[in-house]
PDB file of C-alpha atoms and ligand atoms in Angstrom:
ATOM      1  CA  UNK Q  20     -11.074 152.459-198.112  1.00 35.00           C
ATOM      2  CA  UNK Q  21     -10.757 148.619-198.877  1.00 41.00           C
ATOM      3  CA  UNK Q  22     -13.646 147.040-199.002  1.00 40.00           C
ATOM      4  CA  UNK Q  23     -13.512 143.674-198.041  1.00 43.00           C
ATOM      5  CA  UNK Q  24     -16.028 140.802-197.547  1.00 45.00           C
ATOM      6  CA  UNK Q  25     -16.092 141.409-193.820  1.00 44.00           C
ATOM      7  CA  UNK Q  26     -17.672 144.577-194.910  1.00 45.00           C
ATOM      8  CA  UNK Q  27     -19.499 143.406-198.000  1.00 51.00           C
ATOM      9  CA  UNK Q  28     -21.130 139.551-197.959  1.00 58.00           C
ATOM     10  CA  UNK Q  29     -19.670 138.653-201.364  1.00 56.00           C
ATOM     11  CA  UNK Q  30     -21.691 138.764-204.252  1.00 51.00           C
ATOM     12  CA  UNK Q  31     -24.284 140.343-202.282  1.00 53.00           C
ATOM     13  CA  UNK Q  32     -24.908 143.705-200.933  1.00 54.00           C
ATOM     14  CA  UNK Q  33     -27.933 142.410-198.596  1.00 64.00           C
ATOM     15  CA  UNK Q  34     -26.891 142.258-194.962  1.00 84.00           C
ATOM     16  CA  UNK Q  35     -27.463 139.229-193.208  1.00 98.00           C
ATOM     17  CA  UNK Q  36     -30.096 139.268-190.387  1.00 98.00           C
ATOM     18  CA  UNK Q  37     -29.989 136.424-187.583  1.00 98.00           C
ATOM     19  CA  UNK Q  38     -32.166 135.678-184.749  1.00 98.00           C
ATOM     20  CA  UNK Q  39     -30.380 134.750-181.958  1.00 98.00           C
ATOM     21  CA  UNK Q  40     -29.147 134.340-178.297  1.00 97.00           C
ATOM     22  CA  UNK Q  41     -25.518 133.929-176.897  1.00 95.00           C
ATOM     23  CA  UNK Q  42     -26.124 130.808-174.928  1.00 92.00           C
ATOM     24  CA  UNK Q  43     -27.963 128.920-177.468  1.00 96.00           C
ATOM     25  CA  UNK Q  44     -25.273 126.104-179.614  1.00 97.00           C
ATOM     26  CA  UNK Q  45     -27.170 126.291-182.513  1.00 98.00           C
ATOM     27  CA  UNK Q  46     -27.357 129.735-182.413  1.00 98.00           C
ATOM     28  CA  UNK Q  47     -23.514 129.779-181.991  1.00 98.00           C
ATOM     29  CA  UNK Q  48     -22.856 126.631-184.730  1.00 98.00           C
ATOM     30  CA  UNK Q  49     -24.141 129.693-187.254  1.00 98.00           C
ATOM     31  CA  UNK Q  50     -21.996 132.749-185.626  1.00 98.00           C
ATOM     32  CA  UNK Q  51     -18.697 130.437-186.034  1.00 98.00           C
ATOM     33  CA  UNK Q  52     -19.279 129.417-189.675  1.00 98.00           C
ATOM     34  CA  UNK Q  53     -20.182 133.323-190.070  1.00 98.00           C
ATOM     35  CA  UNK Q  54     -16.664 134.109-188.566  1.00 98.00           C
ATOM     36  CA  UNK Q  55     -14.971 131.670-189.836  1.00 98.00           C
ATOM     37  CA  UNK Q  56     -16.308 133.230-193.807  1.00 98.00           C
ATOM     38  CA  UNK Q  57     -15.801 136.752-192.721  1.00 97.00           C
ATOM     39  CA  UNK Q  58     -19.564 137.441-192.820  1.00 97.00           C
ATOM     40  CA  UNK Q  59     -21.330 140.154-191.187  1.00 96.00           C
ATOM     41  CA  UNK Q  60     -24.718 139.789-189.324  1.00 98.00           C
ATOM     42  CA  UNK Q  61     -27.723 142.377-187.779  1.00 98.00           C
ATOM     43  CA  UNK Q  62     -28.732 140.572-184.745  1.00 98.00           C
ATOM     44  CA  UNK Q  63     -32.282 140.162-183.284  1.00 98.00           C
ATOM     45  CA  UNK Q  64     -32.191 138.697-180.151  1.00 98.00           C
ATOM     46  CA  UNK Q  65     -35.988 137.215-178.916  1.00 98.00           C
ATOM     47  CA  UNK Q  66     -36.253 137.091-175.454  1.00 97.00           C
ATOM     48  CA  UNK Q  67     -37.017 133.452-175.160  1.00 95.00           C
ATOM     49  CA  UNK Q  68     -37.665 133.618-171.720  1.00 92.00           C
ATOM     50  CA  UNK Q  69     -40.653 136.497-172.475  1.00 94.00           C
ATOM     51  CA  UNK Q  70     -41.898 133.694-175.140  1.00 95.00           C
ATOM     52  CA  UNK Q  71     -40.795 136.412-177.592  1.00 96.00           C
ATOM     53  CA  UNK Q  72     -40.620 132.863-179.838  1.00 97.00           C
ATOM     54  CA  UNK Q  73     -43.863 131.691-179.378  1.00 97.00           C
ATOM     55  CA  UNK Q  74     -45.489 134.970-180.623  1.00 98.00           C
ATOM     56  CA  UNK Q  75     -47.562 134.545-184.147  1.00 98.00           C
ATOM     57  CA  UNK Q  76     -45.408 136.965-185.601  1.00 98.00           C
ATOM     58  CA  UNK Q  77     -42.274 135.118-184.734  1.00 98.00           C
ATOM     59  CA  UNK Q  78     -44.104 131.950-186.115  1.00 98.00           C
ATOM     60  CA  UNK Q  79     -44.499 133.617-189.102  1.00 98.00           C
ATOM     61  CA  UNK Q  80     -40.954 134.150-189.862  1.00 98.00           C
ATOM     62  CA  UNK Q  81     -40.246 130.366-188.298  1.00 98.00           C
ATOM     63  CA  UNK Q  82     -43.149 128.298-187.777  1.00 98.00           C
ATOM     64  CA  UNK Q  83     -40.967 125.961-185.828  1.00 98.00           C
ATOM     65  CA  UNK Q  84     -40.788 128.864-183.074  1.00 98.00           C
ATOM     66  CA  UNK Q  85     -36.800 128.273-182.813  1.00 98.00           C
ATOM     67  CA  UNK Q  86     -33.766 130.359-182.813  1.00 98.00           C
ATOM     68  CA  UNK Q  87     -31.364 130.336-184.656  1.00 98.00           C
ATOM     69  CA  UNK Q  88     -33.055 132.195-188.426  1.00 98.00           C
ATOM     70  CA  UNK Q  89     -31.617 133.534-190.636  1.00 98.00           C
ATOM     71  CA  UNK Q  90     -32.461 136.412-193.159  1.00 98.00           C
ATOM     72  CA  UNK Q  91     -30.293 137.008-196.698  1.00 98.00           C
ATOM     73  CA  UNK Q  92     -32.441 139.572-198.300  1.00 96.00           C
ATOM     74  CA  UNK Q  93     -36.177 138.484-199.031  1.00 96.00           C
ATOM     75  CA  UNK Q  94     -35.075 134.765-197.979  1.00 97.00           C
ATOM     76  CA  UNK Q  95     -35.633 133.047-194.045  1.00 98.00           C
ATOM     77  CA  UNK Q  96     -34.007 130.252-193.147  1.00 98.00           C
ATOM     78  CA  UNK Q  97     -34.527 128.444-190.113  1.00 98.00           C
ATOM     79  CA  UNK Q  98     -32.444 125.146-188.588  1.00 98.00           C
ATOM     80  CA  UNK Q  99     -28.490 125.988-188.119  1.00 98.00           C
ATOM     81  CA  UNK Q 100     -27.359 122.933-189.588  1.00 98.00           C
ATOM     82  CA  UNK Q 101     -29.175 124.216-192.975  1.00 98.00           C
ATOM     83  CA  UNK Q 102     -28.525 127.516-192.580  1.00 98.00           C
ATOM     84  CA  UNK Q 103     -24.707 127.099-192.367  1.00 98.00           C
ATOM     85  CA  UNK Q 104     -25.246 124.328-195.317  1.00 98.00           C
ATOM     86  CA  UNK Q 105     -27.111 127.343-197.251  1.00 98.00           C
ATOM     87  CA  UNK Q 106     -24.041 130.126-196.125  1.00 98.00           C
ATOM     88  CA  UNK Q 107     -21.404 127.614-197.339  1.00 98.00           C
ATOM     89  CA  UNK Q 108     -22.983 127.480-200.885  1.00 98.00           C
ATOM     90  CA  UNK Q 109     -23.656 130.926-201.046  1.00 98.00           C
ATOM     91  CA  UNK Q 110     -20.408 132.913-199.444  1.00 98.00           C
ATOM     92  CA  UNK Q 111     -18.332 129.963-198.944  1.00 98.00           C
ATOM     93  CA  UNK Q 112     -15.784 130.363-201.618  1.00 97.00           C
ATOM     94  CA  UNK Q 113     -12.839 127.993-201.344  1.00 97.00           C
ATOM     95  CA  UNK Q 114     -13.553 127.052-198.521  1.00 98.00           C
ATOM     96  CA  UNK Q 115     -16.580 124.927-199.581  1.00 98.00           C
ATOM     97  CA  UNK Q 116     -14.585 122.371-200.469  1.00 98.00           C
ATOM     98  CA  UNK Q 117     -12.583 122.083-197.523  1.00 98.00           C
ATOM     99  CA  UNK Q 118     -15.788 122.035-195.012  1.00 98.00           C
ATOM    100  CA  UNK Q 119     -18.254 120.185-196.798  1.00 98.00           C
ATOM    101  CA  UNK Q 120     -15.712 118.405-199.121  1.00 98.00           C
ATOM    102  CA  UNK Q 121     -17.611 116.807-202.378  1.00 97.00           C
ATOM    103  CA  UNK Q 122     -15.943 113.644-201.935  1.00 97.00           C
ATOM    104  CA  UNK Q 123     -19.841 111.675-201.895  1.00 98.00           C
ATOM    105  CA  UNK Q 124     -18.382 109.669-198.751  1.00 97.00           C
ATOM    106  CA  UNK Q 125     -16.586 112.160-196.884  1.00 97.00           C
ATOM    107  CA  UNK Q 126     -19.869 114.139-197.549  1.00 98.00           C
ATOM    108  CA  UNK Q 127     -22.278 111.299-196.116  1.00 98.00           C
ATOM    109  CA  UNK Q 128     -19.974 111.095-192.928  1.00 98.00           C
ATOM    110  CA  UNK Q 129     -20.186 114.650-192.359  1.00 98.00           C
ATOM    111  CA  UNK Q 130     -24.238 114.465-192.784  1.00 98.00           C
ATOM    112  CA  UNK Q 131     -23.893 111.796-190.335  1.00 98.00           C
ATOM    113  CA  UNK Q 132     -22.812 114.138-187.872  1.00 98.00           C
ATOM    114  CA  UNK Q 133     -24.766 116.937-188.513  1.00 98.00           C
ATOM    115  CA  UNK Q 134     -28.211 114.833-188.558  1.00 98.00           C
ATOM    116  CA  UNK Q 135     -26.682 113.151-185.351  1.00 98.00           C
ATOM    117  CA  UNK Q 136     -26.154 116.478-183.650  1.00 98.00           C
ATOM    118  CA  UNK Q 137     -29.567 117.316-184.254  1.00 98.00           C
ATOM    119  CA  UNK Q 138     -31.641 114.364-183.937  1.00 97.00           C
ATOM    120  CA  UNK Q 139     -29.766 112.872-180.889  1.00 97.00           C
ATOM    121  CA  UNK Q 140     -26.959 114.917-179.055  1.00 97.00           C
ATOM    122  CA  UNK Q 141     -28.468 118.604-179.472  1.00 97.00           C
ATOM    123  CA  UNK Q 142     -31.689 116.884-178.680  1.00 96.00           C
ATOM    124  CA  UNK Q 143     -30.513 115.850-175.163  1.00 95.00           C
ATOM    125  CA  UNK Q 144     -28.964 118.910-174.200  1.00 93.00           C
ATOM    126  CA  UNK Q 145     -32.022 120.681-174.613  1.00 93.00           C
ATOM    127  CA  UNK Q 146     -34.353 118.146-172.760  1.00 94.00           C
ATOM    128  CA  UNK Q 147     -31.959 119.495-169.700  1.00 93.00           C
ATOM    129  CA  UNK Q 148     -31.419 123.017-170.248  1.00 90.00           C
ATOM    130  CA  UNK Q 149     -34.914 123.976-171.439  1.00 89.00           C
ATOM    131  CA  UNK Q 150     -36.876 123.300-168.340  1.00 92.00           C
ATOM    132  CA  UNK Q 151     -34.266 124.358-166.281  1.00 88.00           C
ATOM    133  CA  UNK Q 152     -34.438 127.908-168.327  1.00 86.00           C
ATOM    134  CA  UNK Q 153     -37.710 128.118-167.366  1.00 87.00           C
ATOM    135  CA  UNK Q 154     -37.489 127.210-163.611  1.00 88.00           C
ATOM    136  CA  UNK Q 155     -38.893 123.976-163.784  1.00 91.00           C
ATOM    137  CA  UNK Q 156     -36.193 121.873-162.794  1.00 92.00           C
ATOM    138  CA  UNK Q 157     -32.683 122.817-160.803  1.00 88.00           C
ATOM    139  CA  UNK Q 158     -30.754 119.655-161.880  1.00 88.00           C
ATOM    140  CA  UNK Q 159     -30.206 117.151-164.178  1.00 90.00           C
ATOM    141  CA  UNK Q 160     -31.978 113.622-163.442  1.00 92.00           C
ATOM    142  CA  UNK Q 161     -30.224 110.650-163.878  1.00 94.00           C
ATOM    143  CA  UNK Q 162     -31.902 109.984-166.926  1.00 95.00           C
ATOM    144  CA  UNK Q 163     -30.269 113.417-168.889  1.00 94.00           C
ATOM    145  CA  UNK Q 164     -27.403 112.473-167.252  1.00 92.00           C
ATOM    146  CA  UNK Q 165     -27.087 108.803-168.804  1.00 95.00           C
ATOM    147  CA  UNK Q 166     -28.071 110.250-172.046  1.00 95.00           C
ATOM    148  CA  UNK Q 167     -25.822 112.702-172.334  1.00 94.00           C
ATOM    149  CA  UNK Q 168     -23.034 110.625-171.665  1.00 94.00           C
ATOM    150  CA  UNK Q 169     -24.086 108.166-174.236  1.00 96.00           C
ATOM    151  CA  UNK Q 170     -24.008 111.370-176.457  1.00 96.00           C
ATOM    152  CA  UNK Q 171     -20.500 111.783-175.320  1.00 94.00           C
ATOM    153  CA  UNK Q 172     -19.998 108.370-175.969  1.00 96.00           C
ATOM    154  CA  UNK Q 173     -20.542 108.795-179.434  1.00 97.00           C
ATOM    155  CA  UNK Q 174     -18.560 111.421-180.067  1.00 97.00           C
ATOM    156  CA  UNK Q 175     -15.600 109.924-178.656  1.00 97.00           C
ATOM    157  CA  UNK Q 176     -15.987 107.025-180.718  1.00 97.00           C
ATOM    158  CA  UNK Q 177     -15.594 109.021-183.493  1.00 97.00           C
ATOM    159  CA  UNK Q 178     -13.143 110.787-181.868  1.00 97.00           C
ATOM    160  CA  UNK Q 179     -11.470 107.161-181.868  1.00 97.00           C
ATOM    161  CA  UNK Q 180     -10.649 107.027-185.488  1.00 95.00           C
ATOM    162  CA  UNK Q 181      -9.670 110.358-186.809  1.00 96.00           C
ATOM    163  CA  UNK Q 182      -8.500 114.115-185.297  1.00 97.00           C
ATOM    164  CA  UNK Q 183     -12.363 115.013-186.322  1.00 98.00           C
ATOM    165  CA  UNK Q 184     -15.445 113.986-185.724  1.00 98.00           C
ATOM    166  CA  UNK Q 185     -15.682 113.168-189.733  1.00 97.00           C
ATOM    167  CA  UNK Q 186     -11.923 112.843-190.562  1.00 96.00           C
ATOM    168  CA  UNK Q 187      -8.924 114.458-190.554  1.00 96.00           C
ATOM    169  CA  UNK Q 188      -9.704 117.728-191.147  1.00 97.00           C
ATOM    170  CA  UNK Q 189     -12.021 120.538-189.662  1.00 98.00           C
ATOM    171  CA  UNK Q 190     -15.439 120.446-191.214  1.00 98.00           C
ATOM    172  CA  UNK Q 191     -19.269 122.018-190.790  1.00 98.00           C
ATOM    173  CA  UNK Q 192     -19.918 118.721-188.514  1.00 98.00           C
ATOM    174  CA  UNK Q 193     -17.551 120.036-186.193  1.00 98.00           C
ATOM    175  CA  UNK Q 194     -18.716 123.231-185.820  1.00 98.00           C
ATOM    176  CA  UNK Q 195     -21.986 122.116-184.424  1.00 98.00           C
ATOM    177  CA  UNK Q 196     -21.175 119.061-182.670  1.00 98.00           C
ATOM    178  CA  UNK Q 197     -18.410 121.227-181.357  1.00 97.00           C
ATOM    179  CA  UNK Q 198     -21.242 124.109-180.320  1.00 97.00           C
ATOM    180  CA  UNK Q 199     -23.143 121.486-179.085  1.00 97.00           C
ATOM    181  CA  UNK Q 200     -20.840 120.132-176.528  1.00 96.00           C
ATOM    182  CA  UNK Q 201     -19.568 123.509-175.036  1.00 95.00           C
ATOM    183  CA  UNK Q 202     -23.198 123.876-174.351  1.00 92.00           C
ATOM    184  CA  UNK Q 203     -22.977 120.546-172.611  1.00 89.00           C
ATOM    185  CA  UNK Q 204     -20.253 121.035-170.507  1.00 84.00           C
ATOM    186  CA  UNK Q 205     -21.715 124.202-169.121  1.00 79.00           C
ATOM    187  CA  UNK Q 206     -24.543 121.606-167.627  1.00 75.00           C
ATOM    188  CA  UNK Q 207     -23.755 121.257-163.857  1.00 63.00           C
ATOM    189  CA  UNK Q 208     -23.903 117.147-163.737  1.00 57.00           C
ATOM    190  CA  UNK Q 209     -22.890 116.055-160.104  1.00 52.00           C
TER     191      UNK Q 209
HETATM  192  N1  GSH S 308     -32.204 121.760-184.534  1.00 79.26           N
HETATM  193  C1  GSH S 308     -32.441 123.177-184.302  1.00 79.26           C
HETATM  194  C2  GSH S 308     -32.615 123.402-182.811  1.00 79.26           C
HETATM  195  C3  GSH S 308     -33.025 124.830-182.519  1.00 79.26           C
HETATM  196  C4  GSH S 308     -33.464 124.999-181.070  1.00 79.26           C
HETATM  197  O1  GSH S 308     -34.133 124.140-180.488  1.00 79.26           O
HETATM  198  N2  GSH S 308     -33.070 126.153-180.485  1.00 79.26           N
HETATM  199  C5  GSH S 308     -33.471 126.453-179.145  1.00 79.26           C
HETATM  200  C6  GSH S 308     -32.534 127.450-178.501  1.00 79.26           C
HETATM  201  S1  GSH S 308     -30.919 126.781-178.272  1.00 79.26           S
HETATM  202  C7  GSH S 308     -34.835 127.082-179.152  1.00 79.26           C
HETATM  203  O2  GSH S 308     -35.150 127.830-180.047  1.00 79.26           O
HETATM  204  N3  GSH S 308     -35.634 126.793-178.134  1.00 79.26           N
HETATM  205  C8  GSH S 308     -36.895 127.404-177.967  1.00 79.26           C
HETATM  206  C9  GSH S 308     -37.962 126.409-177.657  1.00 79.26           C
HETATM  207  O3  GSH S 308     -37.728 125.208-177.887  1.00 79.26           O
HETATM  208  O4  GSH S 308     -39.015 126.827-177.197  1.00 79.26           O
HETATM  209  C10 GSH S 308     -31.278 123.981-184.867  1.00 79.26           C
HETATM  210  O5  GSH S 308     -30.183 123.426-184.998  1.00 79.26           O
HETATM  211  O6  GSH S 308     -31.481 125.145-185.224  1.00 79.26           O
END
């Protein structure tokens, strides 16, 4: 049999654990990067609703009491925009370069995106979807909805200037902002 590294995470026979859910971007921004390497993952899915996140032993693995984590061995990583920084290092290969080019500029514009994704866009998704996951409200207020068109906003204005959000070719700031805003779109704004 040929064993390739979608069987085998190269240089590494420790299978990758991840704690996630299917609708959660984050959660997702990991999964595509995974894909898109030919990595393999174990799954653990806490049931958020349940509070299966809040638990002490769930803090202990991620104080921060978010999805998604990751696991490589002895080593937990929480935050998806470091743990697909942390996966590109490690089993990226040639494609390091072309996702998280080196280029010190090209690199800061990407970062730009990925700490924009998290601080701001990801930010305003979730000040939606999380109480309406948990049944305390059944629609968006104007507020989310003015915010998350500025988020748009942004986006396209990047959009503007180049095919991607950091230039003209696919990168890791993509991948989330891209997660991101299929989680935005399923958001019922009317
Ligand atoms: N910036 C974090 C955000 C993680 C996050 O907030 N994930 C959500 C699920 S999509 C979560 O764990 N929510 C649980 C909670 O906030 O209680 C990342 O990119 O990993």
């Amino acid at each position: 049999m040929r064993i390739t590294k979608t069987l085998w995470n190269k240089a590494s026979a420790a299978r990758l654990l991840l704690y996630k859910r299917d609708a959660s971007p984050p959660s997702n921004a990991v999964r595509v990067l995974g894909a898109m390497l030919g990595l393999q993952f174990d799954f653990e899915e806490p049931d958020l609703l349940q509070m299966e996140h809040r638990t002490p032993e769930y803090r202990k693995i991620n104080p921060m009491a978010t999805i998604p984590v990751l696991k490589d061995g002895d080593f937990t990583l929480a935050e998806s925009h470091a743990i697909n920084l942390y996966l590109l290092s490690k089993y990226g290969g040639e494609q390091k370069e072309v996702l998280y080019p080196s280029d010190l500029k090209t690199r800061a514009v990407i970062d730009q995106c990925l700490f924009f994704d998290a601080g701001m866009l990801f930010r305003r998704l979730l000040e939606v979807s999380q109480p309406a996951f948990i049944g305390k409200i059944d629609s968006a207020s104007s507020t989310h909805i003015r915010n998350i068109e500025e988020g748009y906003g942004i986006v396209e204005t990047y959009l503007e200037s180049s095919p991607y959000v950091a230039g003209d070719r696919l990168t890791l700031a993509d991948i989330s902002l891209g997660c991101t805003v299929a989680g935005l779109e399923g958001i019922n704004i009317q």
